[in-house]
Amino acid sequence: MDHREPDPAGAVFDLDLFLAGWDEWFPAAEGLRTVDGLLAALSVDRGGAGGESADLVSELAGLREWLTKALACGSRFRIEAAI
């Protein structure tokens, strides 16, 4: 999560320029705690969420694998997503 706040005094806000300056990296252990929490929440029966839930669990399991490797190497991580 980008913890910066845009300059409220700026006349024009350029989102692309703002995002280009983001360079924050996070401890892998924090990412693992987050992913594990999400996986635990998804393990609860959600009343037929079906394939979407299974796809998300699969994606999170892959992310968990990478975060585990990052933790073992003493690396930090960051994730960027275009939605």
PDB file of C-alpha atoms in Angstrom:
ATOM      1  CA  MET A   1       0.000   0.000   0.000  1.00  0.00           C
ATOM      2  CA  ASP A   2       1.336   3.367  -0.952  1.00  0.00           C
ATOM      3  CA  HIS A   3       1.297   5.447   2.227  1.00  0.00           C
ATOM      4  CA  ARG A   4       2.024   8.767   0.548  1.00  0.00           C
ATOM      5  CA  GLU A   5      -0.638  11.432   0.178  1.00  0.00           C
ATOM      6  CA  PRO A   6      -0.980  13.675  -2.863  1.00  0.00           C
ATOM      7  CA  ASP A   7       0.007  17.307  -2.411  1.00  0.00           C
ATOM      8  CA  PRO A   8      -3.313  19.025  -1.685  1.00  0.00           C
ATOM      9  CA  ALA A   9      -1.883  22.384  -2.774  1.00  0.00           C
ATOM     10  CA  GLY A  10      -1.149  21.116  -6.297  1.00  0.00           C
ATOM     11  CA  ALA A  11      -3.327  22.750  -8.936  1.00  0.00           C
ATOM     12  CA  VAL A  12      -3.471  19.651 -11.146  1.00  0.00           C
ATOM     13  CA  PHE A  13      -3.131  16.111  -9.835  1.00  0.00           C
ATOM     14  CA  ASP A  14      -1.304  13.769 -12.230  1.00  0.00           C
ATOM     15  CA  LEU A  15      -1.943  10.193 -11.051  1.00  0.00           C
ATOM     16  CA  ASP A  16       0.651   8.667 -13.411  1.00  0.00           C
ATOM     17  CA  LEU A  17       3.345  11.025 -12.170  1.00  0.00           C
ATOM     18  CA  PHE A  18       2.332  10.389  -8.555  1.00  0.00           C
ATOM     19  CA  LEU A  19       2.488   6.609  -8.980  1.00  0.00           C
ATOM     20  CA  ALA A  20       5.793   6.739 -10.863  1.00  0.00           C
ATOM     21  CA  GLY A  21       7.474   8.103  -7.733  1.00  0.00           C
ATOM     22  CA  TRP A  22       6.398   5.212  -5.509  1.00  0.00           C
ATOM     23  CA  ASP A  23       9.280   2.992  -4.427  1.00  0.00           C
ATOM     24  CA  GLU A  24       8.207   1.528  -1.093  1.00  0.00           C
ATOM     25  CA  TRP A  25       9.166  -2.103  -0.356  1.00  0.00           C
ATOM     26  CA  PHE A  26       7.769  -4.239   2.471  1.00  0.00           C
ATOM     27  CA  PRO A  27       9.041  -7.070   4.695  1.00  0.00           C
ATOM     28  CA  ALA A  28       8.140 -10.490   3.277  1.00  0.00           C
ATOM     29  CA  ALA A  29       6.946 -11.599   6.729  1.00  0.00           C
ATOM     30  CA  GLU A  30       4.226  -8.926   6.651  1.00  0.00           C
ATOM     31  CA  GLY A  31       3.127 -10.078   3.215  1.00  0.00           C
ATOM     32  CA  LEU A  32       2.964 -13.682   4.398  1.00  0.00           C
ATOM     33  CA  ARG A  33       0.786 -12.708   7.375  1.00  0.00           C
ATOM     34  CA  THR A  34      -1.559 -10.859   5.051  1.00  0.00           C
ATOM     35  CA  VAL A  35      -1.763 -13.678   2.495  1.00  0.00           C
ATOM     36  CA  ASP A  36      -2.285 -16.262   5.238  1.00  0.00           C
ATOM     37  CA  GLY A  37      -5.123 -14.163   6.661  1.00  0.00           C
ATOM     38  CA  LEU A  38      -6.752 -13.885   3.253  1.00  0.00           C
ATOM     39  CA  LEU A  39      -6.409 -17.624   2.666  1.00  0.00           C
ATOM     40  CA  ALA A  40      -7.940 -18.335   6.088  1.00  0.00           C
ATOM     41  CA  ALA A  41     -10.864 -16.035   5.337  1.00  0.00           C
ATOM     42  CA  LEU A  42     -11.424 -17.720   1.975  1.00  0.00           C
ATOM     43  CA  SER A  43     -11.386 -21.159   3.574  1.00  0.00           C
ATOM     44  CA  VAL A  44     -14.677 -20.344   5.314  1.00  0.00           C
ATOM     45  CA  ASP A  45     -17.690 -21.539   3.318  1.00  0.00           C
ATOM     46  CA  ARG A  46     -18.900 -18.508   1.403  1.00  0.00           C
ATOM     47  CA  GLY A  47     -22.127 -20.072   0.160  1.00  0.00           C
ATOM     48  CA  GLY A  48     -21.116 -21.110  -3.316  1.00  0.00           C
ATOM     49  CA  ALA A  49     -18.570 -18.517  -4.405  1.00  0.00           C
ATOM     50  CA  GLY A  50     -17.408 -21.208  -6.818  1.00  0.00           C
ATOM     51  CA  GLY A  51     -14.672 -20.760  -9.387  1.00  0.00           C
ATOM     52  CA  GLU A  52     -13.885 -17.152  -8.560  1.00  0.00           C
ATOM     53  CA  SER A  53     -12.939 -18.113  -5.021  1.00  0.00           C
ATOM     54  CA  ALA A  54     -10.886 -21.089  -6.249  1.00  0.00           C
ATOM     55  CA  ASP A  55      -9.034 -18.836  -8.708  1.00  0.00           C
ATOM     56  CA  LEU A  56      -8.256 -16.332  -5.977  1.00  0.00           C
ATOM     57  CA  VAL A  57      -7.035 -19.076  -3.628  1.00  0.00           C
ATOM     58  CA  SER A  58      -4.762 -20.344  -6.396  1.00  0.00           C
ATOM     59  CA  GLU A  59      -3.343 -16.865  -7.037  1.00  0.00           C
ATOM     60  CA  LEU A  60      -2.792 -16.276  -3.324  1.00  0.00           C
ATOM     61  CA  ALA A  61      -1.087 -19.669  -2.951  1.00  0.00           C
ATOM     62  CA  GLY A  62       1.329 -18.681  -5.716  1.00  0.00           C
ATOM     63  CA  LEU A  63       1.978 -15.338  -4.052  1.00  0.00           C
ATOM     64  CA  ARG A  64       2.538 -17.140  -0.750  1.00  0.00           C
ATOM     65  CA  GLU A  65       5.170 -19.324  -2.418  1.00  0.00           C
ATOM     66  CA  TRP A  66       7.057 -16.283  -3.716  1.00  0.00           C
ATOM     67  CA  LEU A  67       6.818 -14.485  -0.372  1.00  0.00           C
ATOM     68  CA  THR A  68       8.176 -17.575   1.392  1.00  0.00           C
ATOM     69  CA  LYS A  69      11.174 -17.538  -0.959  1.00  0.00           C
ATOM     70  CA  ALA A  70      11.649 -13.803  -0.409  1.00  0.00           C
ATOM     71  CA  LEU A  71      11.594 -14.311   3.362  1.00  0.00           C
ATOM     72  CA  ALA A  72      14.167 -17.121   3.134  1.00  0.00           C
ATOM     73  CA  CYS A  73      16.466 -14.818   1.134  1.00  0.00           C
ATOM     74  CA  GLY A  74      15.924 -11.845   3.409  1.00  0.00           C
ATOM     75  CA  SER A  75      14.283  -9.918   0.577  1.00  0.00           C
ATOM     76  CA  ARG A  76      11.514  -7.364   0.687  1.00  0.00           C
ATOM     77  CA  PHE A  77       8.600  -7.178  -1.750  1.00  0.00           C
ATOM     78  CA  ARG A  78       6.139  -4.890  -3.438  1.00  0.00           C
ATOM     79  CA  ILE A  79       3.152  -5.535  -5.655  1.00  0.00           C
ATOM     80  CA  GLU A  80       1.796  -3.257  -8.320  1.00  0.00           C
ATOM     81  CA  ALA A  81      -1.607  -3.874  -9.832  1.00  0.00           C
ATOM     82  CA  ALA A  82      -3.418  -2.089 -12.613  1.00  0.00           C
ATOM     83  CA  ILE A  83      -7.135  -2.356 -12.026  1.00  0.00           C
TER      84      ILE A  83
END
